[in-house]
mmCIF file of N, CA, C and O in Angstrom:
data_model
loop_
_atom_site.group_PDB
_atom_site.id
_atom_site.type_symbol
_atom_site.label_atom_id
_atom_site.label_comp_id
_atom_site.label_asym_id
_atom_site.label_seq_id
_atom_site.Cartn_x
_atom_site.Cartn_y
_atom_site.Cartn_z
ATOM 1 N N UNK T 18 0.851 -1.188 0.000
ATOM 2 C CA UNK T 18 0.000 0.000 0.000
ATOM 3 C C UNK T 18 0.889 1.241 0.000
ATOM 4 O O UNK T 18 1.825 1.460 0.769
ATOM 5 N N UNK T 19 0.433 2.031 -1.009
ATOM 6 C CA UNK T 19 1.589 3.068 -0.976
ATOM 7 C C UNK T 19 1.244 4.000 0.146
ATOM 8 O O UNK T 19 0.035 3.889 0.345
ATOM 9 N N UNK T 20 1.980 5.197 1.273
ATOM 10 C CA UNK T 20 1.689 5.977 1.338
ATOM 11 C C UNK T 20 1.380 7.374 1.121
ATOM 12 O O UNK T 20 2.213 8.049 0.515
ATOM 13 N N UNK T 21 0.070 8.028 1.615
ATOM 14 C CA UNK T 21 -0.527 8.857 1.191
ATOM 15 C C UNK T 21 0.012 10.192 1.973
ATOM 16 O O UNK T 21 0.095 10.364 3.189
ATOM 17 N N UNK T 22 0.379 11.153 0.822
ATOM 18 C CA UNK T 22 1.161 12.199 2.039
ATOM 19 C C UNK T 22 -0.318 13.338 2.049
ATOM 20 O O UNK T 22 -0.204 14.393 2.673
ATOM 21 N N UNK T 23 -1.629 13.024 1.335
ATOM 22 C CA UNK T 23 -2.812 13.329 1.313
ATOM 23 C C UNK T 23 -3.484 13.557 2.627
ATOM 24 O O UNK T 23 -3.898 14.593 3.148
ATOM 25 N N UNK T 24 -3.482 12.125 3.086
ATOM 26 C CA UNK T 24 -4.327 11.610 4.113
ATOM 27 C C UNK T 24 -3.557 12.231 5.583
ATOM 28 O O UNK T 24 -4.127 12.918 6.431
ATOM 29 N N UNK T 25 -2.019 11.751 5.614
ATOM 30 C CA UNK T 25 -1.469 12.246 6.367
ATOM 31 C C UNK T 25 -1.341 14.043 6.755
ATOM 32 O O UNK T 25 -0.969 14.530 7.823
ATOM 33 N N UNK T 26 -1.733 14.684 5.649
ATOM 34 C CA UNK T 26 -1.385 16.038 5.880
ATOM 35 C C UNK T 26 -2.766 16.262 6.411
ATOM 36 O O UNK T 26 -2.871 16.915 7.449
ATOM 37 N N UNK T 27 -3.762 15.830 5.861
ATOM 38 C CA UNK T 27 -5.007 15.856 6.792
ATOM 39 C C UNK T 27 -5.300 16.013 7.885
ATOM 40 O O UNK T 27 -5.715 17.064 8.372
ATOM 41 N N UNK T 28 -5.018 14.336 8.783
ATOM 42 C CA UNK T 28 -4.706 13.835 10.072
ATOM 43 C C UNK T 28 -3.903 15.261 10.723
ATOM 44 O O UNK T 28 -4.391 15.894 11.659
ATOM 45 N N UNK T 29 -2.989 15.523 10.256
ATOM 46 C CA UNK T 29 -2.018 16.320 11.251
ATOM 47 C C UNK T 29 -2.432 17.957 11.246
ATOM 48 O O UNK T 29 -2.318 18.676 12.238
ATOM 49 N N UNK T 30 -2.814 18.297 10.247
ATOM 50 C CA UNK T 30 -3.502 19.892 10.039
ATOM 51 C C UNK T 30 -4.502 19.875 11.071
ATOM 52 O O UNK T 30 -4.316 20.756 11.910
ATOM 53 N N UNK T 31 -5.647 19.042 11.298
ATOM 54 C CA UNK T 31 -6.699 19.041 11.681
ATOM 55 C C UNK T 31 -6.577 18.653 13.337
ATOM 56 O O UNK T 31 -7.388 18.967 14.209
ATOM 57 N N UNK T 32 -5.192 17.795 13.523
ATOM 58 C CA UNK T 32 -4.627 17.648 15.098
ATOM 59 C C UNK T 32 -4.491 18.997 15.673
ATOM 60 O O UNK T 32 -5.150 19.549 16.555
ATOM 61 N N UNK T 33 -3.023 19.594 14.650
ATOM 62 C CA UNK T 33 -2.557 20.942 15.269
ATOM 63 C C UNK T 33 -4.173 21.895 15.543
ATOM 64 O O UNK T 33 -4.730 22.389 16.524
ATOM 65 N N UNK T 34 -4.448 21.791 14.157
ATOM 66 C CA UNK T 34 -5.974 23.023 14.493
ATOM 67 C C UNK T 34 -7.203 22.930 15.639
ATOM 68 O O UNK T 34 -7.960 23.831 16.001
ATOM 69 N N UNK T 35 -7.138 21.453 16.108
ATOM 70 C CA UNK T 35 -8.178 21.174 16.989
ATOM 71 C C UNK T 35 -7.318 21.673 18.265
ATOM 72 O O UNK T 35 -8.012 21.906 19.255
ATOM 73 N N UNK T 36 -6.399 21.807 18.363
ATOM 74 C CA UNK T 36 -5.571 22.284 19.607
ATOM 75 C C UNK T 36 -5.500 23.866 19.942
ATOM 76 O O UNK T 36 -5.794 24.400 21.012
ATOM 77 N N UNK T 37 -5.007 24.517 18.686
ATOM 78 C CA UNK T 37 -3.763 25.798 18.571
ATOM 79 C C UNK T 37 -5.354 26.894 17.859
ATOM 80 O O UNK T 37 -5.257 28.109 18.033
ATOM 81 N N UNK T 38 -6.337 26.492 17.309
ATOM 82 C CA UNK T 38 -6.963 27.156 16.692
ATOM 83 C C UNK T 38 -7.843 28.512 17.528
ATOM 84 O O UNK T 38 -8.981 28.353 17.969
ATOM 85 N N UNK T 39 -7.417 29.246 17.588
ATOM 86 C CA UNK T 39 -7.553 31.025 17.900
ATOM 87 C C UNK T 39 -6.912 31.025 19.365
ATOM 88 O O UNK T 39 -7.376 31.813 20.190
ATOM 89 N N UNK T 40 -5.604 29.964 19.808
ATOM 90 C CA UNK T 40 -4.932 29.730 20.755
ATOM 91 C C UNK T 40 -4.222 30.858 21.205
ATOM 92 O O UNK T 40 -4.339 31.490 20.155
ATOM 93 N N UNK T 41 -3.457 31.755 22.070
ATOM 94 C CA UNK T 41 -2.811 32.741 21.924
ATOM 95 C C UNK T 41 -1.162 32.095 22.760
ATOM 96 O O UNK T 41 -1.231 31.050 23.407
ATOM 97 N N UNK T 42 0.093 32.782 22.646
ATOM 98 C CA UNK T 42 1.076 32.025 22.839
ATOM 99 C C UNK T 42 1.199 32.081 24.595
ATOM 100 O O UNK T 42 1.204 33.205 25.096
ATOM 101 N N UNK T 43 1.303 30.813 25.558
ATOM 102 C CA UNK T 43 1.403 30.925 26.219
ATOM 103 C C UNK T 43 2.234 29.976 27.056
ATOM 104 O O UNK T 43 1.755 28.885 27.366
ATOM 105 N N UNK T 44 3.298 30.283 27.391
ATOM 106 C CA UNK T 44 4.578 28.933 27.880
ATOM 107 C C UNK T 44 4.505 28.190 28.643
ATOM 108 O O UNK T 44 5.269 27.225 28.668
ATOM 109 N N UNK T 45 3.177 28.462 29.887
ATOM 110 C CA UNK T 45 2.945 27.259 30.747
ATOM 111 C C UNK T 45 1.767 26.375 30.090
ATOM 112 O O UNK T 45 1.146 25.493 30.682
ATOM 113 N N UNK T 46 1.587 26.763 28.806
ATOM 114 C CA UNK T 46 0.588 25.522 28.598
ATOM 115 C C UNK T 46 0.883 24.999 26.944
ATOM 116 O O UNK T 46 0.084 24.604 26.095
ATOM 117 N N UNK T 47 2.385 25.179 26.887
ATOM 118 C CA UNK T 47 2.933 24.259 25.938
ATOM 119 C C UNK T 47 3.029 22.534 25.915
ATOM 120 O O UNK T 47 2.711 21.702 25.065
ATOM 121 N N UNK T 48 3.576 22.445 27.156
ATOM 122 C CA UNK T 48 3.470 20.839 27.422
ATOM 123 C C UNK T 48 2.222 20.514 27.439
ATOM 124 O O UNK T 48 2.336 19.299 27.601
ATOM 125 N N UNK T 49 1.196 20.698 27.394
ATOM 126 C CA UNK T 49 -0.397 20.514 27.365
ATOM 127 C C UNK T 49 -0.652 20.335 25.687
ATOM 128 O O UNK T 49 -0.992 19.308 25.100
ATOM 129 N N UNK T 50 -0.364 21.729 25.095
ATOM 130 C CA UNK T 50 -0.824 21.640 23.752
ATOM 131 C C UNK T 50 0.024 20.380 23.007
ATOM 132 O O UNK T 50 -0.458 19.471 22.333
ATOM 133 N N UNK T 51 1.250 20.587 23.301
ATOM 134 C CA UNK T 51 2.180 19.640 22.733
ATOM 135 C C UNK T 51 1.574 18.005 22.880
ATOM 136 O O UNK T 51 1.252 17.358 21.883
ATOM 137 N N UNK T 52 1.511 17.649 23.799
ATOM 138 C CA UNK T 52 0.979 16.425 24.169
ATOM 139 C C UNK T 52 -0.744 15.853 23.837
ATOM 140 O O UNK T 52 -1.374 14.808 23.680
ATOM 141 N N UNK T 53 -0.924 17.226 23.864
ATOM 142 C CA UNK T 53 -2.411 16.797 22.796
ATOM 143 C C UNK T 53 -2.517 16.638 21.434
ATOM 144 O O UNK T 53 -3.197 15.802 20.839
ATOM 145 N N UNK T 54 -1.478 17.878 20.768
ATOM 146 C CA UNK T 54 -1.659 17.638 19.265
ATOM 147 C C UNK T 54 -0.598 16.189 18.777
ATOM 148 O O UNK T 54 -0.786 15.804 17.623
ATOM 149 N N UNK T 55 0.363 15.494 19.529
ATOM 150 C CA UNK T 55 0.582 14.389 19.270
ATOM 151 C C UNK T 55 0.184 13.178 19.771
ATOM 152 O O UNK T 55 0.739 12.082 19.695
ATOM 153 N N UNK T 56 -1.267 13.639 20.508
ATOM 154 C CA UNK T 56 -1.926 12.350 21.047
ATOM 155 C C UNK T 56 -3.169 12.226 20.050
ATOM 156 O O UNK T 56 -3.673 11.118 19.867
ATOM 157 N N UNK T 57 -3.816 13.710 19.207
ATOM 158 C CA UNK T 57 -4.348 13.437 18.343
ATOM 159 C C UNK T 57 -4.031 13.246 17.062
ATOM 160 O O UNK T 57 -4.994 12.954 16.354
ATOM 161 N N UNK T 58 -2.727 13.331 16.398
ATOM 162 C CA UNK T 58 -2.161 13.427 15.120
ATOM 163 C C UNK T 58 -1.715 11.936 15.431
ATOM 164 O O UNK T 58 -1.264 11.397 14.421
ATOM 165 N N UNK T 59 -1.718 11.273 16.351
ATOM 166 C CA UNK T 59 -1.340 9.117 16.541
ATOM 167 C C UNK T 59 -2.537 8.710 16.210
ATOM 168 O O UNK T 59 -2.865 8.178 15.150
ATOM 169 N N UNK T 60 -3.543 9.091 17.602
ATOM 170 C CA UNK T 60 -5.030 8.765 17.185
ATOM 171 C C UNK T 60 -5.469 8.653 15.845
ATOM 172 O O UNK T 60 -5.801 7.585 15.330
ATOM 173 N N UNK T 61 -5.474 10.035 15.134
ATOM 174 C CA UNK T 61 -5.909 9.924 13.720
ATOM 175 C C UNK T 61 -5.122 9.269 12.553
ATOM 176 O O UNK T 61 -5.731 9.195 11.485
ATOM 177 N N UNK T 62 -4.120 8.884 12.593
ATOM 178 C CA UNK T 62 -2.662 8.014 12.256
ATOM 179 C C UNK T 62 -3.527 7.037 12.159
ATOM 180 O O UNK T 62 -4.403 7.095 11.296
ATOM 181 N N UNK T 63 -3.450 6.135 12.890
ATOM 182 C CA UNK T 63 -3.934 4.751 13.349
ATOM 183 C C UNK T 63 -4.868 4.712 13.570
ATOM 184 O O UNK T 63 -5.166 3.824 14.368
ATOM 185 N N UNK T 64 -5.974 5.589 13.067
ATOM 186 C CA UNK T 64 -7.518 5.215 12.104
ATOM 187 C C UNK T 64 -7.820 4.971 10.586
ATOM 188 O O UNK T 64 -8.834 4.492 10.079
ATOM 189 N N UNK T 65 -6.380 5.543 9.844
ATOM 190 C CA UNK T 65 -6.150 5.103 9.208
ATOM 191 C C UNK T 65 -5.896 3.850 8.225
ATOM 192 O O UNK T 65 -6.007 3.655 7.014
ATOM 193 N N UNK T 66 -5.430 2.968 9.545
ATOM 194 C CA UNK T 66 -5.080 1.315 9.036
ATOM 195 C C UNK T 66 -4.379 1.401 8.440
ATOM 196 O O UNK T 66 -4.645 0.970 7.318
ATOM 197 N N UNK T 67 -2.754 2.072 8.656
ATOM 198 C CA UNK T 67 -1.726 2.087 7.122
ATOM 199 C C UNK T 67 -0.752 0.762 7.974
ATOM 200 O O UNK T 67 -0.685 0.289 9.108
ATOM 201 N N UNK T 68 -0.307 0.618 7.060
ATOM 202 C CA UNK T 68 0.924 -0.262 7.698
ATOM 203 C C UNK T 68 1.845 0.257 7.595
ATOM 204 O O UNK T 68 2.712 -0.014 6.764
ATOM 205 N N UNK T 69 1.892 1.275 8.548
ATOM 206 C CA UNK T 69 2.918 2.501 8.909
ATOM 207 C C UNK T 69 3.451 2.516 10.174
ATOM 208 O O UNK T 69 2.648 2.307 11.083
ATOM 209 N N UNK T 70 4.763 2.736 10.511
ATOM 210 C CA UNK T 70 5.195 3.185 12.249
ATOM 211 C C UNK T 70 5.671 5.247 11.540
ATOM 212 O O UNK T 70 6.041 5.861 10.540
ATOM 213 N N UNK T 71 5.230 5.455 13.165
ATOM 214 C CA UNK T 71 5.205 7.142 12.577
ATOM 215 C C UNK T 71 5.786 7.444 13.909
ATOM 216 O O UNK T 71 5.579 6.876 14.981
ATOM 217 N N UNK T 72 6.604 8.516 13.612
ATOM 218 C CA UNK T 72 7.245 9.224 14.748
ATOM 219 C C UNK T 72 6.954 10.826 14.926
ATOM 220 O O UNK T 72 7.745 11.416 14.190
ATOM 221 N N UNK T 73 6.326 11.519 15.453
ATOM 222 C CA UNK T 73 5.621 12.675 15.723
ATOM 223 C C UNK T 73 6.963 13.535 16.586
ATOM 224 O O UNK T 73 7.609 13.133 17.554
ATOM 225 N N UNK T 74 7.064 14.643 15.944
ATOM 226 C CA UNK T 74 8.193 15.943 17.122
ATOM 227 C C UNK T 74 6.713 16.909 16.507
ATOM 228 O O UNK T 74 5.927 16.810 15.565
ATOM 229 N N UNK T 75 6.947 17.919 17.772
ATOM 230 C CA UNK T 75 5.978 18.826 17.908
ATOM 231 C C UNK T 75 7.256 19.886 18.327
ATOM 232 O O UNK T 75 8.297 19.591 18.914
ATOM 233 N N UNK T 76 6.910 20.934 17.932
ATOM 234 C CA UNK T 76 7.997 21.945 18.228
ATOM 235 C C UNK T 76 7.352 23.480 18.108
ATOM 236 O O UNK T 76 7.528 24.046 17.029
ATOM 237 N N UNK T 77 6.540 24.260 19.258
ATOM 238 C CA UNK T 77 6.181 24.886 19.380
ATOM 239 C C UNK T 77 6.569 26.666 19.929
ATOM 240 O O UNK T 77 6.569 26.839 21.148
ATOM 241 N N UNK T 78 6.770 27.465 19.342
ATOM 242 C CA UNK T 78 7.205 28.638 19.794
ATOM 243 C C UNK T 78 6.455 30.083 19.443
ATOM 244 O O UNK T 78 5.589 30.048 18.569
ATOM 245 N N UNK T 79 6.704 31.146 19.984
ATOM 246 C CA UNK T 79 6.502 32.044 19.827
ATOM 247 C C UNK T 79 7.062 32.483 18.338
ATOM 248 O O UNK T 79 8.110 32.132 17.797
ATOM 249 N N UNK T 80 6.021 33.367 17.845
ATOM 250 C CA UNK T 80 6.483 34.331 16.414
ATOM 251 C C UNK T 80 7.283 35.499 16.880
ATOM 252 O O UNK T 80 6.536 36.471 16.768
ATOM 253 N N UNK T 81 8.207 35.803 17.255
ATOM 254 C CA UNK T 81 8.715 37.007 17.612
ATOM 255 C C UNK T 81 10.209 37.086 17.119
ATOM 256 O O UNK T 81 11.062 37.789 17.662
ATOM 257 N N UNK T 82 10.457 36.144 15.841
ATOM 258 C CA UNK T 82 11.493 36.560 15.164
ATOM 259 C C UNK T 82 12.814 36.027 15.837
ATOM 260 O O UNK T 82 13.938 36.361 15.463
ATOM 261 N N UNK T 83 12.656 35.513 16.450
ATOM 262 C CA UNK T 83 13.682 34.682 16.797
ATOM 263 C C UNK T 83 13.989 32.929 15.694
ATOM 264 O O UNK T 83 13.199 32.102 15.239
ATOM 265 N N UNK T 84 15.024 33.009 15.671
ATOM 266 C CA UNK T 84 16.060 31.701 15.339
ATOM 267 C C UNK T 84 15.155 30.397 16.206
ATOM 268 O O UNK T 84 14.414 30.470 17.187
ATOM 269 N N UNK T 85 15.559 29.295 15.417
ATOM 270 C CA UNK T 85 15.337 27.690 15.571
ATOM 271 C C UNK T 85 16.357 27.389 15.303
ATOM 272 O O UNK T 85 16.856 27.879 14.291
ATOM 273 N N UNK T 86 17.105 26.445 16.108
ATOM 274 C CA UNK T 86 18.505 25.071 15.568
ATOM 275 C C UNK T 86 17.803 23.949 16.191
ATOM 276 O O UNK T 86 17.830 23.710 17.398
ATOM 277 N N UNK T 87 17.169 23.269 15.300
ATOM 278 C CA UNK T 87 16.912 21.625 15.678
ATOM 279 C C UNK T 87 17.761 20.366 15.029
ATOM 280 O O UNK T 87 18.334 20.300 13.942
ATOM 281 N N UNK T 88 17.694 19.834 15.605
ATOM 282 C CA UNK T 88 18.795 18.292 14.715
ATOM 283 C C UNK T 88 17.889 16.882 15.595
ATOM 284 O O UNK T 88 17.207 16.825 16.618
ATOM 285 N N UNK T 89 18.243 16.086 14.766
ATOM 286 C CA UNK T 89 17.958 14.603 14.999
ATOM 287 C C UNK T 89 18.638 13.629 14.167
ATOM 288 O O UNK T 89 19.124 13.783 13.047
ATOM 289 N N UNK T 90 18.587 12.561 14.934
ATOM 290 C CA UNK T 90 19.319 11.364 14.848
ATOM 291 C C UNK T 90 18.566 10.065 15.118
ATOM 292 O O UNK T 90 18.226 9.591 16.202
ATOM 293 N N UNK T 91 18.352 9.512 13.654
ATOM 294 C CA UNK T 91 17.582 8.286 13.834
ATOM 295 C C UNK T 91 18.587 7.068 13.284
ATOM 296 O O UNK T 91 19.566 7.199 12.549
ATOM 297 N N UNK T 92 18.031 5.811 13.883
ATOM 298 C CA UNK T 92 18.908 4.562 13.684
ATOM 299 C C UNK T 92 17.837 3.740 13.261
ATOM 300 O O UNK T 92 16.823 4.019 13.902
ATOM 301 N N UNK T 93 17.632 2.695 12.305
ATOM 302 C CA UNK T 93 16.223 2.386 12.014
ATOM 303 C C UNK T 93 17.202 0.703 11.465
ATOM 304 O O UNK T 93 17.848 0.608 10.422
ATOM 305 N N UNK T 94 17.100 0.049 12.077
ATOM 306 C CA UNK T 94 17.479 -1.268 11.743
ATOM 307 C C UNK T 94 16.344 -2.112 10.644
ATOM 308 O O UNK T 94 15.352 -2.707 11.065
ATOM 309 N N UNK T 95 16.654 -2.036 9.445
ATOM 310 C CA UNK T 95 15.861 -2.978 8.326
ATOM 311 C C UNK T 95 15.759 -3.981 8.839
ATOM 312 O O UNK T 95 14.779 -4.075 9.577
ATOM 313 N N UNK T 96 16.519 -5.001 8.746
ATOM 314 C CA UNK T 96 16.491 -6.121 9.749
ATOM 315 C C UNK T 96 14.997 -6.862 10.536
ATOM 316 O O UNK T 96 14.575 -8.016 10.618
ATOM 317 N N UNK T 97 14.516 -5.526 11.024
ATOM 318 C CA UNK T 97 13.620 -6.343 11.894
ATOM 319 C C UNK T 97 12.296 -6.077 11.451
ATOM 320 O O UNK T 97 11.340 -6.625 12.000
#
């Protein structure tokens, strides 16, 4: 089954928006939003039925013109 970057952009637009939508920026309730929009962007993942494993980063900040440096490092053994 191929995947759909359709379906997926769906699922995840509609996570972030059910969360962040007319939200205003506020730093003690990042770990809240964060943990919801990747508890609903899995949820809606895996209503899907893909035969997919998905890994979700949420990375939330203020617009005030400031710089981002993010990096990652994945190891993904074919194998198994």
């Amino acid at each position: 089954e191929e995947f759909s970057v359709e379906d997926t952009e769906t699922v995840i637009k509609s996570a972030i928006g059910s969360v962040l939508t007319d939200a205003d920026y506020k730093p003690a309730k990042i770990n809240d939003w964060s943990n919801s929009i990747i508890s609903a962007a899995l949820n809606g993942l895996q209503s899907l039925n893909r035969p997919y494993k998905y890994a979700i980063t949420v990375i939330l900040m203020q617009k005030n013109g400031a710089g981002l440096v993010s990096a990652a490092s994945t190891y993904w053994d074919a194998s198994r």
